[in-house]
Structures are given as structure tokens and as C-alpha cells.
Amino acid sequence: MPVNYFPAEFEVLRNYDKCIQCRACERQCSNKVHWFDADFGKMLSHDEKCVDCQRCVSICPTGALKIKPNENAFRKSANYTQPLMTEAYRQAGTGSVLLSSMGTPKDYPVYWDKILLNASQVTNPPIDPLREPMETRVFLGKRPTQMKFKKNGELDLSLEPSLALNVPIMFSAMSYGSISKNAHESLARAAEELGTYYNTGEGGLHKDFYRYGANTIVQVASGRFGVHKDYLNAGAAIEIKMGQGAKPGIGGHLPGEKIKEDVAHTRMIPRGTDAISPAPHHDIYSIEDLRQLIFSVKEATEYKKPVIVKIAAVHNVAAIASGVARSGADIIAIDGFRGGTGAAPTRIRDNVGIPIELALAAVDGRLRHEGIRNEVSIVAAGSIRCSSDAVKAIALGADAVYIATPALLAMGCHLCRSCHTGKCNWGIATQEPELVKRLNPDIAYHRLVNLVTAWNHEIQEIMGGMGINSIEALRGNRLMLRGIGLTEKELQILGILHAGE
Amino acid sequence: MKINAENLSFRELNEKIRSSKSRKIEIENMLGQRYTGSGCTGKDIHISGIPGNALGAYLTECDITVYGNAQDAVGDAMNDGTITIHGNVGDAAGYGMRDGKILVKGSAGYRAGIHMKEYMEKKPLMVIGGKTGDFLAEYQAGGRIIVLGIGFEEQCPVGDFCATGMHGGVMYIRSEHEPDHPEQVLCEDAAAADIKAIKPDVELFAKKFDYDANELLNAHFFKLTPNTNSPYRRLYVNN
Ligand code: SF4
Ligand code: SF4
């Protein structure tokens, strides 16, 4: 319909001198971009269906393909940009809410890139991680604040339940349903080999994965999907999801068409029905109510497992975290607004929440100020993109970080941001058996192990350079950080000095 | 086994229940202890007094009977078993329950049966003898909810915003007054076949609380079902 016309976002460039018409691209593209036209005797493409996932480019045996941004554009305006115009057309055509996936692509400040790390020179010399022990093991949970004695006068050495991580990195929540079974298996196996944890997300735990329980964090969200006693007891920790950085204040919605047999079984809902997680937990309207849910799962698991409460980074995050720390939670996970998602309304993803860097600094500062920092561990999430981001997060006050998008990248994701369509050509964010098959867990798990091992080496190197030999000594050590190009206010919130100071 | 709950914390009380060898447990002097029977299996618990919030959360194969009122979040995410309350229940009863039965002689507070689900042979049931507060069965995704409205015949026995976001399961309301419900929920007069379908449930309720099932069934019921199991399909457009 001409009135609803907008140009394709991408253009598929095919070098016909190179194309041998093997039709591999046609077979591989779940978006049905490529087809062979018998009349013309050549391969053609529906550019408007292309999401730039780079699958065809990567498999074309002759290197004949290239995907480029479409140069055909509406008249330029810095105010009414082309995406805004096409979105208005889409909504005028459907009357529907815009749905997107992965982290916001908008140009918001990335504070990680405006923070520089310190290194030792001359005095307090660097430590060589290849030669000297460098502790990256961390424990998450409550820390004892005072000595306790038993009735008979002996020292009470019992500790609150905790998680032990060999590396300060865990895999963040991604539900089975939003990602494929093969992707889940890869994460579970990698977590086991690395001595860290992956997170089921809110979609329940597939029966095949109970054996990775010792490296699993099971999540309880407002929809309570797949939550039952055995599930709660299967994991090493239980995470109560109050919010997600990419979509604070709203729930989740896995459309009926993605609820195939196996997903339905794991979530324990009928096949083909929508899996709706309401925006709030309908039994939580206060910190006191949150405490109730925390203790109901603690009772159900006999106080053997730490409870994580995951909150989205929003304006009042420090006050909220203070409440959560007093609610009985053992660990708080804070998810920044640049974090990824399998599906979120575009406007929410792109406009709601605050960056993890500021949220983390504010929370750590507040909990210290109130003298309750040892009551909880803090896990930072929502766009920890590389090892130096992780180091900066720890120096800003995190005990460990959650990563998800880098894990997806390790498994082959090319960040085409179309997970919500369920047609991921890399076999990750899909439930189509033909597509899921493309992700080989034997390879993917190994790549995940590689990624985290490499990051861990880098973390050790950076710490060594600072003359620090344990994560414990780095945690909250803001003297190791300097801002670059930041305002007074930003420096004040981050609690760091400017470079040169 | 008898447990005197006086001066016991919820943790101590639950510890006693868990470690008890006998199936039948009678708790006396209950005074608001929370989480009783949370994640419990293989017990038959009888409670005199008032249990606190989250009674029978994540309950599996286990029966709980309360000879009095219960507070909020009864049977949160319960998976099996039967909770029988000889009085009223507070808010958010049966939140996300997947199987088992909650039978309440009196009335329920706000948000009863929210996000009740079902899966294959798992079909939860909640029967409320009296009336309910607002937001009954919000986001209901499965199972059966029956509100009998005993003693509230002059009014609709359910509050406002009933069945908002309902996308599965079925609800029966014994009343002459049509409940407030959203567009995507179908509200019709229950047919003879429907009455037959809920007969065993009402009989169970009648037997527990000493009512005449036929008398209860011999009345007008509304039946609420979702128009579609994917009510929000057209809410979103891919961007
Ligand atoms: S995969 Fe490459 S060579 Fe094969 S048909 Fe497609 S463009 Fe041509
Ligand atoms: S997971 Fe798949 S669909 Fe999602 S961004 Fe990555 S490649 Fe695209």
C-alpha cells in the first residue's frame, strides 16, 4: 500500500560473477529473503525481509553476498529520523505496540567508556599473574557481621548459604522459550566447566538439565512458570525477578506460537497459549511482601539456598536496593537499562531505566552509608560487554557480574535484534527445530568456556597491573577508577575522581 | 502428632512439621505463623487458630485444613493437595496455583486465583463459598474457579475487574447479577452440561462444609471463558 511505504532497512548485494546458484542462502534464511527466479535464471532477494543477521553472508561458499544499509532514504532530519517515520507507518498500519529485542541501540552515554583504570608504577609494583597467585574466586551471599556463639559457649562457625564462583562472571537469566534448548544446554555445560552459574530465566527448568543443578540459578518471576518444589530445590540459588533492565515496570509475554510442546512442558502450561508474566508480582506491593516471598522459598528449600532478588535499575534504585537488602535477600542483582531482552516494547526498552554504572555506584554507596553492605552481595548486569567493563563494575562495588549478550555472541549471535520474531537464523532465539539444530551445543559450550576463560585472564592481568591480587581487594576500590570527560555531577554519583586528579 | 504453636516462630514450627514422622499433624494455638507447610509433602495438617501469610505455598501432595480464617497468599504456586478453610481467606489466594484444590467456606479478599494455570492432567480448583474482592482471576490461564455467593444473593458476589487478562481456564459464578468483566472474556449463562461438569466440585464443597449440593446447584450460574487463548496476539507489531 503506497501510503504505508517505507524503504527496506537493508539491501542485499549479490555479486552475480561469483554466485554459483547453489541456493544455500535460500535454504538457510528463515526470513525467506533469497529465492531463485527460474524465468530470469538467477538468485533474487526480498530486501525488505532482511534483518542483517549475516547468516547467508557467512555460509555463501563463494563470498558473493554483502548486506548493506539501504541508501534509499527519506529526506534527512535530525528530529524526525527515518526510524521514527517508519515506526509511525507501522503503527498506523496496525494499531499495535512496537516490539523489539536485544539492548537499546540508541546513542546513550556508556559510562564504562568514560572510566579509566589505574596501574601501578615504581611503588607498589604490579603483580605478574603468570607467576603469582591471583584470586578470582568469589562468594556471593550474606557475610557474617559479628561473632556468634553456641549455647555451650563454642564459636558458631555456621555460615549463611552462599554461591561460590571460580570467576566473577555468571550467565544472566535467559528463559527456555526465549532461547533454544541447545542454547540452554550450552550455557549449563559451560557454567559447570567454568565453576560458575547460569540462570534458567522464568521459563522453568527442562528435565534434561536438572543434572546441572549445582551450577543453576532457578528463577521465580510473576508468572510462576514451571515453579514447584523440585524446581526450587534443583538449583544452587533462587532468583526472584522483580524487574529487568530492558523493560522495567512491565512483565513478559511469550506469544502462543513459541509455546511448542517442550517449552509448554517445561513451563507447565498448555501448548500454544500465551505465557504472560504480569508486570508486578500480584502478591508483592511492599518490601514486607517481598520478604514474604523470599521466606516462603527459603522455607520450601529449608534455608539451604541463597536468594537473589533481581531489580531493574530505575531512578530510585538505591532506596529500593536498601529495602531489598533488609528484606532477607542474600544477593541483589541490578540490571541496567542497556541490557538485552528477548522481546520488549520498543519505547520502554529505549526510554525507561538508568545506566548500570550509575545505578551500581549509587546502590553500593547507599548500602555502605547505611552500614548494610555486608548484608548482601551485589551482582551487576545490563551491558557488561567485556572484561574491562567487569573490572570497572567490581571496582564500582559489584561482587560479580552477569553477562548475557556476550554469551549469545559466543554462541553465534550477530545482534540482528530480531529475537522477538522467533526466527533466529543462528539457532539461539528460536524454537523451530530446523533452526535450533544449527546451534551445536558441543561447539557452543566450548566457545562459552573460551570466552569466560579469556575474560578471566584479562581480569587477572588488569588486576595484576593495579597491584591487586584478589577480586575481594578490587571490590568497591574506586580509587582504581578515574573519569574522562565527565561532569562534576557524574563524577559525584560514580564516586570517582577525574583523570589527572 | 500434636503441636502447640504457642510461642513458636514460623521457622521452629515448620521444622517440627518437617521432622515429624506422622502424616497427621494437629497444630493448636496457631497465631499468625507464616509459611506453614511451604513446599510440604505427604502430610495431613489440621490447624486451630489463624495461620499467617503464605500458608501452603508450593504445596505438593499434602492436605491442610484450617478451622478458622486464613490470611494472605494461601496456596501460592501450589502444585497439588487440598487446602480447606472453614472461614475466610485474605488476598491473593491461590496465586499461580497449578494443581490441587482450595476450598473456602467463607469469602476471599482481593486478587483471588490470579494467574491460576493448568497443564495436561493438572487442573487446579478453587471454590469460594461467599464472595470475593476485586481482580478475581486476573490473568487466569487455566483451572476452575467457582464462586458460590452463599449469603450474597442480592448482589454480584465478585468485585470489580473480574477476569482481566483471562486467557485460559473457566470460572463459574452462582448469581443472578452479571459480573464486571472485560471484552475478551465471554460471560454466558451456564448450561445444564456446565452444571453437570461442576457437580463433583460443588459436592466436594458441600460435603466439607455441610451444605446440600443439589440446593446450591439449583441456581443460576454465569460461566466465564476467554474468547481466545492468545488475547494479546494483536497487541504487538514487530519493529
Ligand atoms: S549462497 Fe552465495 S553462491 Fe549460493 S546461491 Fe546464495 S549467493 Fe549464490
Ligand atoms: S539471538 Fe539470534 S535473533 Fe537474537 S539478535 Fe542474536 S542472531 Fe539475532
Tab-separated table of N, CA and C in Angstrom, chain A residues 316-372:
chain	number	residue	atom	x	y	z
A	316	ASN	N	14.985	5.409	41.515
A	316	ASN	CA	15.194	5.296	42.961
A	316	ASN	C	15.925	4.038	43.361
A	317	VAL	N	16.776	3.544	42.470
A	317	VAL	CA	17.328	2.200	42.686
A	317	VAL	C	18.054	2.051	44.029
A	318	ALA	N	18.704	3.107	44.493
A	318	ALA	CA	19.472	2.984	45.739
A	318	ALA	C	18.535	2.743	46.919
A	319	ALA	N	17.436	3.480	46.954
A	319	ALA	CA	16.481	3.299	48.049
A	319	ALA	C	15.830	1.922	47.968
A	320	ILE	N	15.524	1.509	46.731
A	320	ILE	CA	14.893	0.196	46.551
A	320	ILE	C	15.849	-0.902	47.004
A	321	ALA	N	17.114	-0.777	46.596
A	321	ALA	CA	18.101	-1.791	46.963
A	321	ALA	C	18.276	-1.840	48.475
A	322	SER	N	18.200	-0.696	49.117
A	322	SER	CA	18.321	-0.661	50.568
A	322	SER	C	17.188	-1.463	51.194
A	323	GLY	N	15.993	-1.290	50.648
A	323	GLY	CA	14.854	-2.078	51.134
A	323	GLY	C	15.065	-3.558	50.890
A	324	VAL	N	15.553	-3.883	49.688
A	324	VAL	CA	15.757	-5.291	49.337
A	324	VAL	C	16.798	-5.916	50.271
A	325	ALA	N	17.849	-5.135	50.577
A	325	ALA	CA	18.906	-5.655	51.452
A	325	ALA	C	18.350	-5.979	52.841
A	326	ARG	N	17.298	-5.278	53.223
A	326	ARG	CA	16.696	-5.514	54.551
A	326	ARG	C	15.576	-6.549	54.501
A	327	SER	N	15.290	-7.036	53.293
A	327	SER	CA	14.136	-7.922	53.146
A	327	SER	C	14.495	-9.386	53.370
A	328	GLY	N	15.778	-9.655	53.572
A	328	GLY	CA	16.168	-11.050	53.756
A	328	GLY	C	16.854	-11.630	52.536
A	329	ALA	N	16.950	-10.858	51.456
A	329	ALA	CA	17.653	-11.337	50.267
A	329	ALA	C	19.130	-11.506	50.590
A	330	ASP	N	19.769	-12.473	49.956
A	330	ASP	CA	21.197	-12.686	50.179
A	330	ASP	C	22.029	-11.961	49.130
A	331	ILE	N	21.436	-11.806	47.957
A	331	ILE	CA	22.153	-11.207	46.834
A	331	ILE	C	21.179	-10.289	46.092
A	332	ILE	N	21.667	-9.124	45.661
A	332	ILE	CA	20.838	-8.253	44.817
A	332	ILE	C	21.471	-8.215	43.441
A	333	ALA	N	20.697	-8.485	42.414
A	333	ALA	CA	21.181	-8.310	41.046
A	333	ALA	C	20.540	-7.043	40.506
A	334	ILE	N	21.376	-6.140	39.991
A	334	ILE	CA	20.859	-4.882	39.443
A	334	ILE	C	21.068	-4.909	37.941
A	335	ASP	N	19.990	-4.687	37.212
A	335	ASP	CA	20.037	-4.824	35.759
A	335	ASP	C	19.873	-3.447	35.110
A	336	GLY	N	20.914	-2.998	34.436
A	336	GLY	CA	20.900	-1.673	33.823
A	336	GLY	C	20.045	-1.608	32.560
A	337	PHE	N	19.685	-0.398	32.169
A	337	PHE	CA	18.689	-0.257	31.097
A	337	PHE	C	19.240	-0.552	29.707
A	338	ARG	N	20.561	-0.698	29.555
A	338	ARG	CA	21.072	-1.077	28.234
A	338	ARG	C	21.131	-2.594	28.059
A	339	GLY	N	20.630	-3.323	29.048
A	339	GLY	CA	20.669	-4.783	28.986
A	339	GLY	C	19.780	-5.345	27.888
A	340	GLY	N	20.036	-6.603	27.544
A	340	GLY	CA	19.313	-7.230	26.449
A	340	GLY	C	17.971	-7.794	26.877
A	341	THR	N	17.213	-8.236	25.871
A	341	THR	CA	15.917	-8.854	26.128
A	341	THR	C	15.512	-9.667	24.913
A	342	GLY	N	14.719	-10.697	25.150
A	342	GLY	CA	14.207	-11.493	24.037
A	342	GLY	C	13.056	-10.808	23.338
A	343	ALA	N	12.418	-9.899	24.030
A	343	ALA	CA	11.326	-9.109	23.458
A	343	ALA	C	10.922	-8.047	24.464
A	344	ALA	N	10.811	-6.812	23.997
A	344	ALA	CA	10.338	-5.735	24.865
A	344	ALA	C	9.705	-4.674	23.986
A	345	PRO	N	8.701	-4.003	24.491
A	345	PRO	CA	8.159	-2.892	23.721
A	345	PRO	C	9.259	-1.866	23.450
A	346	THR	N	9.384	-1.450	22.194
A	346	THR	CA	10.486	-0.573	21.785
A	346	THR	C	10.595	0.669	22.665
A	347	ARG	N	9.455	1.293	22.895
A	347	ARG	CA	9.500	2.571	23.625
A	347	ARG	C	9.980	2.395	25.062
A	348	ILE	N	9.623	1.269	25.655
A	348	ILE	CA	10.074	1.002	27.029
A	348	ILE	C	11.577	0.738	27.002
A	349	ARG	N	11.980	-0.163	26.116
A	349	ARG	CA	13.393	-0.526	26.057
A	349	ARG	C	14.270	0.705	25.851
A	350	ASP	N	13.811	1.606	24.995
A	350	ASP	CA	14.653	2.736	24.612
A	350	ASP	C	14.544	3.941	25.549
A	351	ASN	N	13.627	3.914	26.497
A	351	ASN	CA	13.412	5.126	27.297
A	351	ASN	C	13.302	4.945	28.804
A	352	VAL	N	13.186	3.724	29.276
A	352	VAL	CA	12.916	3.546	30.711
A	352	VAL	C	14.135	2.956	31.433
A	353	GLY	N	14.450	3.515	32.569
A	353	GLY	CA	15.536	2.981	33.392
A	353	GLY	C	16.756	3.878	33.354
A	354	ILE	N	17.806	3.448	34.040
A	354	ILE	CA	19.052	4.225	34.075
A	354	ILE	C	20.240	3.284	33.834
A	355	PRO	N	21.400	3.860	33.467
A	355	PRO	CA	22.561	3.005	33.181
A	355	PRO	C	23.050	2.259	34.420
A	356	ILE	N	23.561	1.077	34.201
A	356	ILE	CA	24.032	0.240	35.310
A	356	ILE	C	25.173	0.917	36.078
A	357	GLU	N	26.030	1.651	35.378
A	357	GLU	CA	27.195	2.244	36.049
A	357	GLU	C	26.738	3.169	37.183
A	358	LEU	N	25.757	4.039	36.860
A	358	LEU	CA	25.293	5.000	37.862
A	358	LEU	C	24.499	4.280	38.950
A	359	ALA	N	23.677	3.322	38.531
A	359	ALA	CA	22.850	2.585	39.494
A	359	ALA	C	23.732	1.820	40.479
A	360	LEU	N	24.729	1.154	39.951
A	360	LEU	CA	25.621	0.342	40.787
A	360	LEU	C	26.348	1.210	41.808
A	361	ALA	N	26.911	2.330	41.315
A	361	ALA	CA	27.643	3.223	42.219
A	361	ALA	C	26.707	3.752	43.300
A	362	ALA	N	25.475	4.098	42.896
A	362	ALA	CA	24.524	4.654	43.856
A	362	ALA	C	24.145	3.606	44.908
A	363	VAL	N	23.904	2.380	44.452
A	363	VAL	CA	23.489	1.328	45.387
A	363	VAL	C	24.622	0.990	46.350
A	364	ASP	N	25.808	0.771	45.809
A	364	ASP	CA	26.939	0.407	46.669
A	364	ASP	C	27.175	1.494	47.709
A	365	GLY	N	27.138	2.741	47.251
A	365	GLY	CA	27.360	3.872	48.158
A	365	GLY	C	26.307	3.914	49.252
A	366	ARG	N	25.060	3.730	48.850
A	366	ARG	CA	23.965	3.808	49.807
A	366	ARG	C	24.044	2.699	50.859
A	367	LEU	N	24.317	1.478	50.392
A	367	LEU	CA	24.373	0.358	51.336
A	367	LEU	C	25.546	0.512	52.298
A	368	ARG	N	26.672	1.019	51.795
A	368	ARG	CA	27.814	1.274	52.686
A	368	ARG	C	27.452	2.323	53.720
A	369	HIS	N	26.846	3.408	53.211
A	369	HIS	CA	26.475	4.520	54.075
A	369	HIS	C	25.556	4.042	55.198
A	370	GLU	N	24.666	3.120	54.851
A	370	GLU	CA	23.707	2.638	55.853
A	370	GLU	C	24.273	1.482	56.678
A	371	GLY	N	25.500	1.096	56.363
A	371	GLY	CA	26.143	0.039	57.145
A	371	GLY	C	25.568	-1.344	56.902
A	372	ILE	N	24.952	-1.545	55.729
A	372	ILE	CA	24.348	-2.854	55.473
A	372	ILE	C	24.919	-3.501	54.213
